[in-house]
mmCIF file of C-alpha atoms in Angstrom:
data_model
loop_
_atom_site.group_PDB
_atom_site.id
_atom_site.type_symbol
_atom_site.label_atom_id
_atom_site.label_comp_id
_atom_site.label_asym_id
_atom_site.label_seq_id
_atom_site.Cartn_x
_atom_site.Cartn_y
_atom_site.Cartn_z
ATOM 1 C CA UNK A 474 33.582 40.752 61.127
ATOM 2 C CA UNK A 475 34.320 37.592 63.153
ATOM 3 C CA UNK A 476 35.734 34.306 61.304
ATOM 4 C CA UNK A 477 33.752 30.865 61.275
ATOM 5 C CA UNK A 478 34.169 27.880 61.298
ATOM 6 C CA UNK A 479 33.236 27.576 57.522
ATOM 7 C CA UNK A 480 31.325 29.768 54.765
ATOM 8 C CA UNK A 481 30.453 28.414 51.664
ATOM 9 C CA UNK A 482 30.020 32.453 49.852
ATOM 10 C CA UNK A 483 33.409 32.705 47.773
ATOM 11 C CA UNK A 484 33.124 29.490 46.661
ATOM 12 C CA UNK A 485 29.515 30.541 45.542
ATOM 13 C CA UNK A 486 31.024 33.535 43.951
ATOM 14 C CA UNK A 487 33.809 31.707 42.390
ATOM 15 C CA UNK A 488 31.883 29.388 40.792
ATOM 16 C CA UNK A 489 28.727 31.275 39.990
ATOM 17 C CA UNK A 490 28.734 30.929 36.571
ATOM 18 C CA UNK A 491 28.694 27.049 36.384
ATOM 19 C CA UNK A 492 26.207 26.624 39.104
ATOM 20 C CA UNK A 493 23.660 28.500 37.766
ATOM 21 C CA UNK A 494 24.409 26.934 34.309
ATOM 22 C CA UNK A 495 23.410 23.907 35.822
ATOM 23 C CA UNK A 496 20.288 25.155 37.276
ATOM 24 C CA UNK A 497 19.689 25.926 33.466
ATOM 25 C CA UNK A 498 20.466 22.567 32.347
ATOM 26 C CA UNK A 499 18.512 20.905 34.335
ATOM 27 C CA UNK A 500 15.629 23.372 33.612
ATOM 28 C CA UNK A 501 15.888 23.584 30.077
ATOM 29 C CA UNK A 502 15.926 19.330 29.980
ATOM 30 C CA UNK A 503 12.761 19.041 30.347
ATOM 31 C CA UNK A 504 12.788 15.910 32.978
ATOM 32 C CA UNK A 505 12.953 17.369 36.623
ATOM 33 C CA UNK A 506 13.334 13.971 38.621
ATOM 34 C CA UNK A 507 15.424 11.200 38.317
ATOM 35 C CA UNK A 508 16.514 12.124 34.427
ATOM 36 C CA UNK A 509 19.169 12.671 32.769
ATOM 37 C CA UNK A 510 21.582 14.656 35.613
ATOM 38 C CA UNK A 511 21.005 12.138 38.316
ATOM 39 C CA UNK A 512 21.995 9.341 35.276
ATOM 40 C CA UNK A 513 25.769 10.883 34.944
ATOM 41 C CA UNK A 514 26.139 11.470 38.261
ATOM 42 C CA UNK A 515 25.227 7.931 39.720
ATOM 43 C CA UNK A 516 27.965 6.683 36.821
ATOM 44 C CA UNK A 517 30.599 9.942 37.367
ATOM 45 C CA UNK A 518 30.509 8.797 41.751
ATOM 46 C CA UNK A 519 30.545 5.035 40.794
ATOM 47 C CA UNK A 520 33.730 5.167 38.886
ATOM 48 C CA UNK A 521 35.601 7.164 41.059
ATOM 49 C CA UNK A 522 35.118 4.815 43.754
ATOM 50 C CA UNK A 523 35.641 1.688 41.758
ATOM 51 C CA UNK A 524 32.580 0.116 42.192
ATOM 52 C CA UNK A 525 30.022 -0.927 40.068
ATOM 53 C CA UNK A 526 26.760 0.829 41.418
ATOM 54 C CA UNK A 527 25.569 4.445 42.886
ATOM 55 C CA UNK A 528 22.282 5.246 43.446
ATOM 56 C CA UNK A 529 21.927 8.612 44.606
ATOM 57 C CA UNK A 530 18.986 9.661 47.439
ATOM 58 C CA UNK A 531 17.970 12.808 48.981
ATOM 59 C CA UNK A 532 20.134 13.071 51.836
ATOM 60 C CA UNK A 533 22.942 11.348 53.812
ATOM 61 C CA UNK A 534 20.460 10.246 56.620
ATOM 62 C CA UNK A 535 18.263 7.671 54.330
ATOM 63 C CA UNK A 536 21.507 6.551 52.411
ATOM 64 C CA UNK A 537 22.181 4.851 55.493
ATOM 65 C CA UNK A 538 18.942 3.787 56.595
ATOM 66 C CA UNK A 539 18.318 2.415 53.031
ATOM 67 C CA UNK A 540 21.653 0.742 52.955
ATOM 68 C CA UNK A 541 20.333 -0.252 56.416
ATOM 69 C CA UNK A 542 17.024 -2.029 54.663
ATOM 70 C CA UNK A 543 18.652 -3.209 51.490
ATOM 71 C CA UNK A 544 20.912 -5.545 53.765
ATOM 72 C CA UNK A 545 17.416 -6.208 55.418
ATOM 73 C CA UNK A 546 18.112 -5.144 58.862
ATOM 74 C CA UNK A 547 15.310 -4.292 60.815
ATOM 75 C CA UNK A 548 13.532 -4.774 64.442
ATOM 76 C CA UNK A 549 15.311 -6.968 67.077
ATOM 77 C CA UNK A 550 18.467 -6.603 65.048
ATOM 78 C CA UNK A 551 22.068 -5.009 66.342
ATOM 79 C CA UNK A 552 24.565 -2.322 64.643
ATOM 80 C CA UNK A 553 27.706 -1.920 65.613
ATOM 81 C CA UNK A 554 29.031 1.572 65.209
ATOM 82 C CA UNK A 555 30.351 4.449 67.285
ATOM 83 C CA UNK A 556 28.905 7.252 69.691
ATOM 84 C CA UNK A 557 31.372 9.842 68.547
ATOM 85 C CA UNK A 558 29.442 10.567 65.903
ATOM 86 C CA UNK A 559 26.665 12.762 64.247
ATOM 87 C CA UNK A 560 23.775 11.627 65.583
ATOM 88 C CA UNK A 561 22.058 11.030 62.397
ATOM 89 C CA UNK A 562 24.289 7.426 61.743
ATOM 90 C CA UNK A 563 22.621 6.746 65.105
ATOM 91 C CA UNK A 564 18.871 8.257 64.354
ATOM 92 C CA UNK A 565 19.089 6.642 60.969
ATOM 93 C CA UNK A 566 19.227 2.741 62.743
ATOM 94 C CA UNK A 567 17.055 4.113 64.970
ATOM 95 C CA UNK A 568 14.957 4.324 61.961
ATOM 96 C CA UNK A 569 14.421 0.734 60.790
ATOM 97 C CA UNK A 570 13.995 -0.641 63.880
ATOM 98 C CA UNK A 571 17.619 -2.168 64.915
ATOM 99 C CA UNK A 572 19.296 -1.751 68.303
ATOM 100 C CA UNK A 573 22.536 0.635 67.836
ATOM 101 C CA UNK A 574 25.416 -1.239 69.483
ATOM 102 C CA UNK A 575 28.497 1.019 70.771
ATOM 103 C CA UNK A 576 32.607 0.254 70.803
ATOM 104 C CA UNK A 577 34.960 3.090 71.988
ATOM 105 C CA UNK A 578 37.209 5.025 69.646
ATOM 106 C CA UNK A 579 40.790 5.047 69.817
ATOM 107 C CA UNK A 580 42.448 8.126 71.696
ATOM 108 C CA UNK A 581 44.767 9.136 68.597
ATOM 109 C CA UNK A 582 42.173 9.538 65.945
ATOM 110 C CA UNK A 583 38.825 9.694 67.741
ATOM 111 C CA UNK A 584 37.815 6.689 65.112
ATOM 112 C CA UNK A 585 36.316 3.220 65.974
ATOM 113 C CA UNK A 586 38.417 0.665 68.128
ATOM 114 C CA UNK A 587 38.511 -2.071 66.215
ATOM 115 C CA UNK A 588 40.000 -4.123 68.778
ATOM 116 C CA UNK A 589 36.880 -3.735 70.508
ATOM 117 C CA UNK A 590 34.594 -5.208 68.110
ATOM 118 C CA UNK A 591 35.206 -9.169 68.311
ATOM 119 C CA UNK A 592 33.573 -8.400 72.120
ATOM 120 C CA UNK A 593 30.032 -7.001 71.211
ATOM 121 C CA UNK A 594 29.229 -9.451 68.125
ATOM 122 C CA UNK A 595 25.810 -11.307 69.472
ATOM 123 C CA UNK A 596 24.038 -13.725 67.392
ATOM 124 C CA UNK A 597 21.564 -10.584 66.978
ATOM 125 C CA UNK A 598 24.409 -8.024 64.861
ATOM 126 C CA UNK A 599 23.381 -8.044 61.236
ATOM 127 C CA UNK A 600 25.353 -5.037 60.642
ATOM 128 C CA UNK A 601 29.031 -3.157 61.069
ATOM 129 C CA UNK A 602 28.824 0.512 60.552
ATOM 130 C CA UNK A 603 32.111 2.349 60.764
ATOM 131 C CA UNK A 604 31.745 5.775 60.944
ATOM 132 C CA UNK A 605 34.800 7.538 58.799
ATOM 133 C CA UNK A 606 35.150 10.781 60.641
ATOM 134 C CA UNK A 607 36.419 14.184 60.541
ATOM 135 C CA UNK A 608 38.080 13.289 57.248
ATOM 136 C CA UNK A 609 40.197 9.893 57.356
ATOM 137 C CA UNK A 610 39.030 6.258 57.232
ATOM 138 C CA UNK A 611 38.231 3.572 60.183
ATOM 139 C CA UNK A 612 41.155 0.716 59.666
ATOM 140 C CA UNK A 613 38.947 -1.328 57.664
ATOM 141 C CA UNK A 614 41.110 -4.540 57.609
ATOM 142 C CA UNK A 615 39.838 -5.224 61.348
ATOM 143 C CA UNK A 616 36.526 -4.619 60.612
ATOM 144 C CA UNK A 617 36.783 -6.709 57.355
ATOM 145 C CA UNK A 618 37.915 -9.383 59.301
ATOM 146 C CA UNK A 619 35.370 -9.635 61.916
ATOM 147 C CA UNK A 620 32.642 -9.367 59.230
ATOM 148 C CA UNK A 621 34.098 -12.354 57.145
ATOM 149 C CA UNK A 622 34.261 -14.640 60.674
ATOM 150 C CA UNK A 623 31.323 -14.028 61.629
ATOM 151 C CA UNK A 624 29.321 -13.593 58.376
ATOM 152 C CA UNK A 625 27.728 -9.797 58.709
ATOM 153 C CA UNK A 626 27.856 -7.156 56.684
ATOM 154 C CA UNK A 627 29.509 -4.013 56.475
ATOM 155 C CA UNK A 628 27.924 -0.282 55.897
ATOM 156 C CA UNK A 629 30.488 2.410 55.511
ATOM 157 C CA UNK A 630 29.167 5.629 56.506
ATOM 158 C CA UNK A 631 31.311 7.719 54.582
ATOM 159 C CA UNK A 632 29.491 11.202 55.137
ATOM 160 C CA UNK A 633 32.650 12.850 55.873
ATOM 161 C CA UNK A 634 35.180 11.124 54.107
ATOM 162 C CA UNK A 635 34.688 12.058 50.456
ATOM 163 C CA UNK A 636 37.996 11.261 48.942
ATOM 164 C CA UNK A 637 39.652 10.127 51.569
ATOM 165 C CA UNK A 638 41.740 6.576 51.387
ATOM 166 C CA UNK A 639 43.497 4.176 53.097
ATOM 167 C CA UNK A 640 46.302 1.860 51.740
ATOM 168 C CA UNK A 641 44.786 3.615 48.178
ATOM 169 C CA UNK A 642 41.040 2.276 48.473
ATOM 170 C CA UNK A 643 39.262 4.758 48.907
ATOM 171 C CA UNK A 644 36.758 5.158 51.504
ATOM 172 C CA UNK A 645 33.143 3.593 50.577
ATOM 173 C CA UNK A 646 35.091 0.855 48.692
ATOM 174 C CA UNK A 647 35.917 -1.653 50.885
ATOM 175 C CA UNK A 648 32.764 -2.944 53.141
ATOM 176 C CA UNK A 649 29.433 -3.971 51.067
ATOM 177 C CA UNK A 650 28.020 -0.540 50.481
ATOM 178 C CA UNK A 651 28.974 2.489 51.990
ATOM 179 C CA UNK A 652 26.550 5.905 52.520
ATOM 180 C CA UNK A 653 27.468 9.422 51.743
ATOM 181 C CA UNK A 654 26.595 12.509 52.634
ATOM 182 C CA UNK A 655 26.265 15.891 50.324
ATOM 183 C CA UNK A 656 24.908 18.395 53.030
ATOM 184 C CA UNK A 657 26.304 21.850 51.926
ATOM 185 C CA UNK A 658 29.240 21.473 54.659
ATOM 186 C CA UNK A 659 30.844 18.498 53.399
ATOM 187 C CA UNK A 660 33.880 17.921 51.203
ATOM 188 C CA UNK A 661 31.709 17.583 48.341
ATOM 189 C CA UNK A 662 28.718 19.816 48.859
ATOM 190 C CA UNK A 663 25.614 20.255 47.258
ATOM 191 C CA UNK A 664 23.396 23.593 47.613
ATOM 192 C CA UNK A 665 20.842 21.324 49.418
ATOM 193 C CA UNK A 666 20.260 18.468 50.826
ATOM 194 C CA UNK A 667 21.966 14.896 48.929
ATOM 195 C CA UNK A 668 23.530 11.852 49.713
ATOM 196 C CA UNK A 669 23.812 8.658 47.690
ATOM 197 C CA UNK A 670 24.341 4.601 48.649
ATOM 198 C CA UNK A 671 27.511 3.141 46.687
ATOM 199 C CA UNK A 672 28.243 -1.047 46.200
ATOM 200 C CA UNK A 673 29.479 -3.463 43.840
ATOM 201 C CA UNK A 674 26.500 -6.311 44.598
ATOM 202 C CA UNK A 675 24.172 -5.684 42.030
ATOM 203 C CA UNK A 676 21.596 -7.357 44.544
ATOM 204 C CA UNK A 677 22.091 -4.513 46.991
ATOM 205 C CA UNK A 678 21.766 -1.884 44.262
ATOM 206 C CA UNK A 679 18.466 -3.164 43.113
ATOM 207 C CA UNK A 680 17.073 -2.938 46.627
ATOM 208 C CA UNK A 681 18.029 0.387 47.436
ATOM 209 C CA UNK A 682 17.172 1.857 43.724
ATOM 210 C CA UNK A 683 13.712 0.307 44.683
ATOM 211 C CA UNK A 684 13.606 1.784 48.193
ATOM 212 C CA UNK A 685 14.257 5.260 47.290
ATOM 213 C CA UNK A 686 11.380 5.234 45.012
ATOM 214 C CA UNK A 687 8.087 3.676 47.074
ATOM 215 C CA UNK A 688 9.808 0.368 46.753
ATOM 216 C CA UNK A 689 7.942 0.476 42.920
ATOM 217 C CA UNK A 690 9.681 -0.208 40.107
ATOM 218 C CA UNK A 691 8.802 1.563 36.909
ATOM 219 C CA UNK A 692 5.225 0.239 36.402
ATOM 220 C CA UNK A 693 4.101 1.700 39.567
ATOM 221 C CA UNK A 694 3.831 -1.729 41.493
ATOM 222 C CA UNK A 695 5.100 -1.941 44.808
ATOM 223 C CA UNK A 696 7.675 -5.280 44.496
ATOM 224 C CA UNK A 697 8.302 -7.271 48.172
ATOM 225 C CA UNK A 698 9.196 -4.014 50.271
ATOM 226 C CA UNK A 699 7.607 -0.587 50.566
ATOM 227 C CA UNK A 700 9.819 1.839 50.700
ATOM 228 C CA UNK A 701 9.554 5.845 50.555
ATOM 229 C CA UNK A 702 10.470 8.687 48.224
ATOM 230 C CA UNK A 703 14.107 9.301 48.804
ATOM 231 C CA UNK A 704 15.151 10.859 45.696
ATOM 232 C CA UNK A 705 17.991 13.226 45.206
ATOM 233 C CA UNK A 706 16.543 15.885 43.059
ATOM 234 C CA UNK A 707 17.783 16.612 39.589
ATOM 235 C CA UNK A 708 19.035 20.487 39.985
ATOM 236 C CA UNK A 709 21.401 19.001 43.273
ATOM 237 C CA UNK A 710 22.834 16.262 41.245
ATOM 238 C CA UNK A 711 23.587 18.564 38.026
ATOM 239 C CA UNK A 712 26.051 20.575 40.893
ATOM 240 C CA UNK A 713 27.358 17.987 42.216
ATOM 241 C CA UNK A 714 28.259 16.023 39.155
ATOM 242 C CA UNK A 715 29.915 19.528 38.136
ATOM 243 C CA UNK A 716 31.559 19.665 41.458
ATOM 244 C CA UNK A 717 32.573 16.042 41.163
ATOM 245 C CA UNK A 718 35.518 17.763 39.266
ATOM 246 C CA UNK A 719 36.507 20.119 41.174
ATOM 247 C CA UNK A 720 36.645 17.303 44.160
ATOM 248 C CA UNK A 721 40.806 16.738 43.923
ATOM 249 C CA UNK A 722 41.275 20.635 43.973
ATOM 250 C CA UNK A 723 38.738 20.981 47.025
ATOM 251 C CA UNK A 724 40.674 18.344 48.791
ATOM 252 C CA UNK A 725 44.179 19.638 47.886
ATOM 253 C CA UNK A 726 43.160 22.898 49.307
ATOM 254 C CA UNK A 727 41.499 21.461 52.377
ATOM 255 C CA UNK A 728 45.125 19.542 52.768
ATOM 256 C CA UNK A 729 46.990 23.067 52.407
ATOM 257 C CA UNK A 730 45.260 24.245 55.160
ATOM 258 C CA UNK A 731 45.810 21.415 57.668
ATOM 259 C CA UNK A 732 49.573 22.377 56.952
ATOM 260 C CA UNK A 733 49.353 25.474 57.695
ATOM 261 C CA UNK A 734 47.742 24.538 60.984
ATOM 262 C CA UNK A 735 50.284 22.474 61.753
ATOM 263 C CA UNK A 736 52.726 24.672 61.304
ATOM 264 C CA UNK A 737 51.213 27.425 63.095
ATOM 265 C CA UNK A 738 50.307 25.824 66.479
ATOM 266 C CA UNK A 739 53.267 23.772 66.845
ATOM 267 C CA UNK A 740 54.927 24.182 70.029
ATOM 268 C CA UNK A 741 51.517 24.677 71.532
ATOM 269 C CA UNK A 742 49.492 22.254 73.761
ATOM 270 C CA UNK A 743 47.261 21.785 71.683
ATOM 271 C CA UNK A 744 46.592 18.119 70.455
ATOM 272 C CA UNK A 745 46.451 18.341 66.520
ATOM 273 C CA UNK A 746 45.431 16.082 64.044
ATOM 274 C CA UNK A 747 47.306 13.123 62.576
ATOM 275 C CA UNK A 748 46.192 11.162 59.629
ATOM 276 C CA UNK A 749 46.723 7.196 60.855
ATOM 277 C CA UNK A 750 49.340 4.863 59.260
ATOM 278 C CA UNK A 751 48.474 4.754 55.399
ATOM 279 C CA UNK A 752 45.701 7.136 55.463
ATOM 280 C CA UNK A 753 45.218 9.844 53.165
ATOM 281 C CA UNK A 754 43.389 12.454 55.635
ATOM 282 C CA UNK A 755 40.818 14.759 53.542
ATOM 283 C CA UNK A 756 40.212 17.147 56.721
ATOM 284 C CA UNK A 757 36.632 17.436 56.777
ATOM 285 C CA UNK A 758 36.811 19.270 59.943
ATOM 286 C CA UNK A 759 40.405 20.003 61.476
ATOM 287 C CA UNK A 760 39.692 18.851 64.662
ATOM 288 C CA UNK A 761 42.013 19.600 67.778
ATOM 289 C CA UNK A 762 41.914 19.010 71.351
ATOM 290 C CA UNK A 763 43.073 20.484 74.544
ATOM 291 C CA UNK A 764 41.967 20.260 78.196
ATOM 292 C CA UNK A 765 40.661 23.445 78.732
ATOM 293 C CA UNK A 766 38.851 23.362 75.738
ATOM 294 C CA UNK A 767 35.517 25.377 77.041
ATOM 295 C CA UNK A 768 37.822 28.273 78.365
ATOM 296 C CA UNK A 769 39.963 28.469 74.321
ATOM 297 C CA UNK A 770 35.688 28.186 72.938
ATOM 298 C CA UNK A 771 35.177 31.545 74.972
ATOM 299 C CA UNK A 772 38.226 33.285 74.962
ATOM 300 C CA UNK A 773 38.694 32.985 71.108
ATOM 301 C CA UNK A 774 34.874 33.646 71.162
ATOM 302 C CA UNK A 775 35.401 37.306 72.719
ATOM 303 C CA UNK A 776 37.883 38.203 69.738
ATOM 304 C CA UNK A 777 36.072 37.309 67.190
ATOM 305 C CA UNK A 778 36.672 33.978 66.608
ATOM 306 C CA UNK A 779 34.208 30.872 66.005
ATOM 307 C CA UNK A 780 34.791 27.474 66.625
ATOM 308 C CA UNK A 781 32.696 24.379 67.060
ATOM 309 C CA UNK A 782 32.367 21.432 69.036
ATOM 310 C CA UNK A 783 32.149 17.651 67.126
ATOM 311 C CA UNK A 784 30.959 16.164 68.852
ATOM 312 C CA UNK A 785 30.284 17.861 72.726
ATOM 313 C CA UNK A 786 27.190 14.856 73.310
ATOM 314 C CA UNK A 787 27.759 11.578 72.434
ATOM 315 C CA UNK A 788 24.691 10.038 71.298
ATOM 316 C CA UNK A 789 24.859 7.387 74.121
ATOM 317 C CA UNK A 790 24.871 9.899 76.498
ATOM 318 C CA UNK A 791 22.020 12.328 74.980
ATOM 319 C CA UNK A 792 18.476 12.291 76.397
ATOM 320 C CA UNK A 793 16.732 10.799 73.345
ATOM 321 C CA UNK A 794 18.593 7.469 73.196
ATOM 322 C CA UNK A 795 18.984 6.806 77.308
ATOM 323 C CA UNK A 796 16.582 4.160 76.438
ATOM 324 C CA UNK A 797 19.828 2.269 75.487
ATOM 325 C CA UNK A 798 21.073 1.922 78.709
ATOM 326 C CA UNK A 799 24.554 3.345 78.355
ATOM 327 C CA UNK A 800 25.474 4.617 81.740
ATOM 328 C CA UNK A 801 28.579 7.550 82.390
ATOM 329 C CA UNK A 802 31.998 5.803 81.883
ATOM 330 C CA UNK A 803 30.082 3.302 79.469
ATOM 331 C CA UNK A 804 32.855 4.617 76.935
ATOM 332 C CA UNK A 805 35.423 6.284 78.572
ATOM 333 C CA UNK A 806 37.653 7.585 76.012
ATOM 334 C CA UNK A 807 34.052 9.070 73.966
ATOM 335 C CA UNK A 808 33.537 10.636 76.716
ATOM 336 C CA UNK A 809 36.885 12.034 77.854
ATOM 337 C CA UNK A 810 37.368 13.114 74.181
ATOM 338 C CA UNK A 811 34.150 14.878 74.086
ATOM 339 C CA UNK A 812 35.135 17.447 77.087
ATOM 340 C CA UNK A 813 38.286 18.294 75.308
ATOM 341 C CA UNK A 814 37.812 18.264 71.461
ATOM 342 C CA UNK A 815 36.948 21.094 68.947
ATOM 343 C CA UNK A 816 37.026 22.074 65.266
ATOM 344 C CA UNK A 817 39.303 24.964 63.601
ATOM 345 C CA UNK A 818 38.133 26.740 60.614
ATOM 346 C CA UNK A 819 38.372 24.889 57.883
ATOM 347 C CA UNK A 820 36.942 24.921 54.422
ATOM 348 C CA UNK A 821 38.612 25.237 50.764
ATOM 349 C CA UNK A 822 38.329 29.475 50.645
ATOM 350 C CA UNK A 823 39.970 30.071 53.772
ATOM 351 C CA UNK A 824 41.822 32.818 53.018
ATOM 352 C CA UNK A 825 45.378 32.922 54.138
ATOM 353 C CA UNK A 826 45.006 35.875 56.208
ATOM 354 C CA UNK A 827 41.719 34.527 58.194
ATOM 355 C CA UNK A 828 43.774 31.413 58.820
ATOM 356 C CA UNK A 829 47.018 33.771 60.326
ATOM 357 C CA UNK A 830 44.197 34.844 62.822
ATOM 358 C CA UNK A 831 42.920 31.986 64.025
ATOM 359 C CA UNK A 832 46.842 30.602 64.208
ATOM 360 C CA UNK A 833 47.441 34.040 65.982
ATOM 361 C CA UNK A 834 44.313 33.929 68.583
ATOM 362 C CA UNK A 835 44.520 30.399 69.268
ATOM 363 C CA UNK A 836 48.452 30.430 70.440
ATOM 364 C CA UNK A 837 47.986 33.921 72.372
ATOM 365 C CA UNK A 838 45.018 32.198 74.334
ATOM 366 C CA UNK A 839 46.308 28.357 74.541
#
């Protein structure tokens, strides 16, 4: 049986028990949506990030493009973000209308340049949106910075970053509301679909509670905006509030691996991971990168080994958003990055012995 690139089974089996106790729970409470779980999770997430608000949604997708509304960006405005990313940050601006609006990333950690973001600001950007990827936070002092000169607001998409810090904030606490993702993948997974908005402006907090429920507030009356039905469902926040506690341990583990990667392929050519200066790296993905990259992909492929590709298309450069007008070499380090990068097994129940294999394959092949 070949290894992937992640498998979310023993964890399943490990924790069987209290997942399907919480299936109970939330059966047994007799409130299916937007009771009592979704209450003590929405406090639980809000206190480990320090802030004073979560309001949890039904995926990581609308938790932007409802952060996206609540700041009230919409048609003829610009976001500044990244093109190394999943496309969803991209789709989800897309989604209310706005103009995405690309920098490069920087070579070392395949994060936003901030250095480049002073250059796009038009009077029409009514949005940052760094994208913390892979597992370790954009520098957010920069980006702070520019948002305080020239008055805009910051989104934190934070889908991949659960846990992760920088300087000890931790990531989602340090722009005006930040996004997360709980697709089944990420550091803190649900068994679904999930995501949730987090801030400290009560004004922000109201809008998106209101948006992820028709725009109506408990009387059934539609107040200024519609919105849609973007609720994360009572069963998925039960896990994840469960989960929630087991978040250090996940992360610890995740860390224990990247070690043992490190260790491993040293010596090699291969271009590993390194968490930037005062980051606390939570290794979403252990992403590497080597110039032959499509030649390791099949080699490693042949015995039995699975790896991915994060991102081979850069949105600016996929057919759906050409409308943009981002030509080849419009980001050059994206795009160099793209042809070389790719992601290493990596997920908390990685056994010991898989991991040996993939060290073993990858340095007989490299």
């Amino acid at each position: 049986m070949g290894i992937g690139v992640w498998s979310y089974l023993t964890e399943y089996d490990n924790e069987r028990d209290d997942i399907l106790d919480a299936v109970d729970t939330v059966f047994r409470s007799g409130q299916l949506v937007l009771g009592r779980s979704v209450a003590r999770f929405e406090k639980a997430y809000a206190q480990r990030h320090a802030v004073d608000h979560c309001v949890s949604v039904d995926n990581g997708t609308n938790a932007i493009v409802l952060g996206l509304r609540a700041l009230g960006v919409g048609p003829g405005d610009e976001v500044v973000t990244v093109s190394n990313t999943a496309a969803p940050t991209v789709v989800a601006i897309d989604q209310v209308g706005a103009s995405p609006v690309f920098v490069d990333i920087d070579p070392g950690t395949y994060l936003m340049d901030t250095d480049q973001l002073r250059s796009v600001v038009t009077e029409r950007t009514a949005c940052l949106l760094p994208v913390h990827l892979y597992g370790q936070c954009v520098a957010m002092g920069p980006v702070n910075e520019v948002a305080a000169e020239f008055g805009i607001p910051v989104l934190e998409d934070c889908a991949q970053s659960h846990g992760a810090s920088q300087g000890g904030v931790v990531a989602g606490a340090s722009g005006d509301l930040a996004a997360f993702s709980f697709y089944p993948t990420k550091v803190l997974g649900a068994y679904g679909d999930g995501g949730a908005v987090i801030t400290s402006r009560d004004d922000l907090a109201e809008n998106v509670r209101r948006l992820r429920y028709y725009g109506m507030e408990k009387d059934y009356r539609v107040i200024e905006t519609p919105g849609h039905n973007a609720r994360l469902d009572e069963v998925q926040a039960e896990i994840l509030f469960r989960k929630l506690g087991r978040l250090d341990d996940y992360i610890a583990r995740r860390q224990d691996i990247a070690r043992r990667y490190e260790e491993g392929l040293a010596g090699t050519d291969l271009v590993l991971p390194r968490p930037a200066s005062g980051n606390t790296h939570v290794y979403y993905l252990y992403v590497v990168r080597h110039l032959e990259r499509d030649r390791l992909l099949r080699q490693a492929s042949e015995r039995g080994l699975d790896l991915n590709v994060s991102y081979r298309w850069p949105v600016h450069t996929m057919p759906g958003f050409e409308d943009l007008g981002y030509r080849p070499g419009s980001l050059p380090v994206t795009e160099e990055m793209a042809g070389q990068i790719f992601s290493l097994p990596m997920y908390p129940t990685l056994t010991e012995t898989d991991q040996e294999r993939v060290i073993e394959v990858l340095r007989a092949i490299v």
